[in-house]
Structure formats: structure tokens, C-alpha cells
XYZ file of N, CA, C and O in Angstrom:
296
model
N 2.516 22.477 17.070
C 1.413 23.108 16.381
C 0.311 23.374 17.391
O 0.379 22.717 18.429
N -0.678 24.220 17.259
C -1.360 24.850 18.225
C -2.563 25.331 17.375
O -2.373 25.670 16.207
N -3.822 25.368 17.945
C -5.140 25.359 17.485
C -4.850 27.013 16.561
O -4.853 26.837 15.342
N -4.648 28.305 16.936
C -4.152 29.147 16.626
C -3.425 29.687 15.243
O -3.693 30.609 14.472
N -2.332 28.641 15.288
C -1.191 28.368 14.080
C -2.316 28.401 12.649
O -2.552 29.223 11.764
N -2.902 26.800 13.060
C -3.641 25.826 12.603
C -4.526 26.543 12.044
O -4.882 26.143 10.936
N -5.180 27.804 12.575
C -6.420 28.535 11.962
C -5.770 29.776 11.093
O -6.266 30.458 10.196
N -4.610 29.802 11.641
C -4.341 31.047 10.499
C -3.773 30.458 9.413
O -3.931 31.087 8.366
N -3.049 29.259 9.330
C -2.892 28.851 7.835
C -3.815 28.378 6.580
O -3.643 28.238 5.369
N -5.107 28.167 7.697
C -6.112 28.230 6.343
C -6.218 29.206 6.233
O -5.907 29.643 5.125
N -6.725 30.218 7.299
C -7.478 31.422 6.596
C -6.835 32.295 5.802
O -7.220 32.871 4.784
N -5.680 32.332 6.455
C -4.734 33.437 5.160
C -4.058 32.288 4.222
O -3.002 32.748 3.788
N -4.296 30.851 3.709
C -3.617 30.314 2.912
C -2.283 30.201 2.630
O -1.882 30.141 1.468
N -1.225 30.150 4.013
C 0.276 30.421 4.084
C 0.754 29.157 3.273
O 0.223 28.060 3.446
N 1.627 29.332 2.511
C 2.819 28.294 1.746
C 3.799 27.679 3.086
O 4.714 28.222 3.704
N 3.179 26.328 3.224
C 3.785 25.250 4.321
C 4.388 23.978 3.510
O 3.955 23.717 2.388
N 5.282 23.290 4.046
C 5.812 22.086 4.064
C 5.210 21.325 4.453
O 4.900 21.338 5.644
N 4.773 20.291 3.561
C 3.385 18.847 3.583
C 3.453 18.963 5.239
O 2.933 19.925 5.805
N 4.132 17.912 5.973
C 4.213 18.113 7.094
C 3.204 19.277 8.269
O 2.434 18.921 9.162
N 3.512 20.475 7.914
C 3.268 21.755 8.248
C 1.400 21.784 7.953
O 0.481 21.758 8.772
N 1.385 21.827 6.886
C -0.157 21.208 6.323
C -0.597 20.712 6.990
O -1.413 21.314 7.688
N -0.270 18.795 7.303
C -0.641 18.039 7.819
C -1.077 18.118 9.088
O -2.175 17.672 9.420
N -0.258 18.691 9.907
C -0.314 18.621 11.790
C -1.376 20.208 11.425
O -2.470 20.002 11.952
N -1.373 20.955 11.057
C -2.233 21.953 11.134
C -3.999 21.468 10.557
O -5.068 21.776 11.083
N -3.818 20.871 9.675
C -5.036 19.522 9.505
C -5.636 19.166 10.723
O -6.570 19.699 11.322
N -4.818 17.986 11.049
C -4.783 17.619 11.910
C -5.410 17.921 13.465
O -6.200 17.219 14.096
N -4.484 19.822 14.051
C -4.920 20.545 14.815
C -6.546 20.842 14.617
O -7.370 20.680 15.518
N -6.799 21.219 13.524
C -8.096 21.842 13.359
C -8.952 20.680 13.572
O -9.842 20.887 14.397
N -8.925 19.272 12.949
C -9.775 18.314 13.348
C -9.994 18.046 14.605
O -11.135 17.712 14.925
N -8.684 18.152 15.870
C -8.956 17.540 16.808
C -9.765 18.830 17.803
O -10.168 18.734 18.962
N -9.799 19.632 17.175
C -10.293 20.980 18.417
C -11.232 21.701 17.648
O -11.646 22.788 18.050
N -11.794 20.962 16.058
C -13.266 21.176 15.316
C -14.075 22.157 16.604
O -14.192 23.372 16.443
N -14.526 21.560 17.693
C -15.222 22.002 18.833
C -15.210 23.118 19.076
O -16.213 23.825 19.175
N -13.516 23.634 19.281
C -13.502 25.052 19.950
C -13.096 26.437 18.577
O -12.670 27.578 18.763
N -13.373 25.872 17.527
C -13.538 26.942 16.428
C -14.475 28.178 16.731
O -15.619 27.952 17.126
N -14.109 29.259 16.590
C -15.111 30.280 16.619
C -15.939 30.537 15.419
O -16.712 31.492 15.354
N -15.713 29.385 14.150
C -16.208 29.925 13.107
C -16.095 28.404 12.532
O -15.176 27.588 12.462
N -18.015 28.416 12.001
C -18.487 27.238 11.953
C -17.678 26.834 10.539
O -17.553 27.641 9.617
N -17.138 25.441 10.503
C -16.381 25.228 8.981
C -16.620 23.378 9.379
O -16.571 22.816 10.473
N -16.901 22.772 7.890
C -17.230 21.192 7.912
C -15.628 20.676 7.880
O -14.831 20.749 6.945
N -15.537 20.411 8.534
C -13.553 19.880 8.648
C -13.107 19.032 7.439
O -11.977 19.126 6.959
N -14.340 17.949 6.836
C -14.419 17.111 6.238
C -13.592 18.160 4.938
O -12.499 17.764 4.535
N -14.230 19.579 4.298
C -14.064 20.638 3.757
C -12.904 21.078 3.547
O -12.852 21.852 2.592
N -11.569 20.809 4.277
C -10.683 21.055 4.405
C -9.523 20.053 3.294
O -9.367 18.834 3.362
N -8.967 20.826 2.510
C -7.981 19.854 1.662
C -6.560 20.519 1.935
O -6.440 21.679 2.327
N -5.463 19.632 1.676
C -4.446 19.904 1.373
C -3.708 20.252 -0.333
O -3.472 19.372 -1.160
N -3.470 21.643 -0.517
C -3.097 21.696 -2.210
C -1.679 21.896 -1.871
O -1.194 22.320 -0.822
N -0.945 21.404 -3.262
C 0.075 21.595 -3.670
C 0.067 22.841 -4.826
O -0.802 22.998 -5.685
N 1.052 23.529 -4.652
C 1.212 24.452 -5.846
C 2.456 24.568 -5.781
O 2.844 25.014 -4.702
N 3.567 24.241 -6.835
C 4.901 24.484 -7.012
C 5.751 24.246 -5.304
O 6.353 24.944 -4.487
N 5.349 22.909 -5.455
C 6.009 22.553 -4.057
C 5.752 23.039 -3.015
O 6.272 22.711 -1.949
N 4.718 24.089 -3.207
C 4.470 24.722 -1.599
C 2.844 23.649 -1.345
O 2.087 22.951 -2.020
N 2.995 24.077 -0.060
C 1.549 23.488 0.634
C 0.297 24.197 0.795
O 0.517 25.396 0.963
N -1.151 23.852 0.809
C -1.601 24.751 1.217
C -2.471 24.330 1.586
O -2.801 23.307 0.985
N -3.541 24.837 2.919
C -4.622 24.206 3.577
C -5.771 25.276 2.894
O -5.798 26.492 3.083
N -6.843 24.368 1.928
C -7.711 25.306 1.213
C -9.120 24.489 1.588
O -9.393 23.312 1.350
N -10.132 25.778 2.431
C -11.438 25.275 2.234
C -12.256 25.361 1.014
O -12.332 26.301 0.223
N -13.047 23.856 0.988
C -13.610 23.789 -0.654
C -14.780 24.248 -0.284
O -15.321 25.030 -1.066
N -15.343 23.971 0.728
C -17.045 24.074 0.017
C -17.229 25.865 -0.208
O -16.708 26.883 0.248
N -18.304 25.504 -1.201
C -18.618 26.752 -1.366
C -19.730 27.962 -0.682
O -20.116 29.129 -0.746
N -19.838 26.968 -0.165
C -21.184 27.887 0.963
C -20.428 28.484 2.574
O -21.018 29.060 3.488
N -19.688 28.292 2.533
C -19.318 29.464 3.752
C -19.536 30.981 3.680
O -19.847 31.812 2.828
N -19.194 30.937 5.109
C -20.561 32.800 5.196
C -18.901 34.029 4.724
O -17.759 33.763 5.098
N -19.272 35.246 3.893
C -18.297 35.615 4.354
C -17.622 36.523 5.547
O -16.470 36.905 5.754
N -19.009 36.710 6.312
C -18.951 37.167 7.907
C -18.010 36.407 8.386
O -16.929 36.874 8.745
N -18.430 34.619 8.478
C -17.330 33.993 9.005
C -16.586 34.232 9.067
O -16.177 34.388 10.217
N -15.602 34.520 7.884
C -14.497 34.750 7.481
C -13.911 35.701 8.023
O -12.887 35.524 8.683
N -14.305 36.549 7.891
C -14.259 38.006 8.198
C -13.844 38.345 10.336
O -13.141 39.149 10.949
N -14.733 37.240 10.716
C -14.767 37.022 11.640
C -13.630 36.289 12.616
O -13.218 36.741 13.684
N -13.251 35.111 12.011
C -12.135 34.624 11.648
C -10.623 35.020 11.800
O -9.763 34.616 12.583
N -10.585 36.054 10.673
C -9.670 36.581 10.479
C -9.054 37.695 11.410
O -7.889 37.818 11.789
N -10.392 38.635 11.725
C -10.316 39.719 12.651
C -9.299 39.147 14.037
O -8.379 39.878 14.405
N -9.451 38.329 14.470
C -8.554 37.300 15.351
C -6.485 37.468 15.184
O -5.525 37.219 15.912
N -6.659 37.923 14.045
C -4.843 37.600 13.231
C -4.757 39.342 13.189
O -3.757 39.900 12.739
């Protein structure tokens, strides 16, 4: 897993295997630092939906520039 991976499965919300979730979790916590786009890590959950995985940010105050910003990257 790779800081990279790790940022595109939140942002586009890809259907992963717990596992897959986890180390991409994981990735994003340990390299919080080198994010180009400010996000509280703490913010970060793991959902289940029909057996799939999914890395979903909760809070509700993120910018949607961020995002936008973010994404432009993929």
C-alpha cells in the first residue's frame, strides 16, 4: 500500500476488503504530514456496506475546494 493508493480510496470511496481499508487507514495516518489536502485523520472511518469496505470521511466541515483539489491528482 502506498500513500497514493491510500488517498484515492477515500476520495473516490472504492469497495475494498477490511484488510484493504485497514492498511490504506493506516497509510494515510502514518504520512497525515505529506497530504496535500488538509483532513483530521481522527475523521476517517471504516464502513461496511454489503460486505464491501469503505474508507468514509465524517466530519462535516471539509472545504469542497479540498476535495476538488484532491481529486484533480487521480
Amino acid at each position: 500500500m502506498n500513500l497514493e493508493i491510500a488517498k484515492e480510496n477515500l476520495i473516490k470511496m472504492k469497495p475494498l476488503k477490511y484488510l484493504e481499508a485497514l492498511e490504506s487507514k493506516m497509510e494515510l495516518i502514518k504520512n497525515k504530514n505529506k497530504l496535500n489536502f488538509n483532513i483530521d485523520i481522527d475523521e476517517i472511518t471504516i464502513i461496511n456496506i454489503e460486505n464491501k469496505y469503505y474508507l468514509k470521511y465524517t466530519a462535516e466541515d471539509i472545504d469542497n475546494y479540498e476535495i476538488a483539489q484532491a481529486e484533480k491528482d487521480f
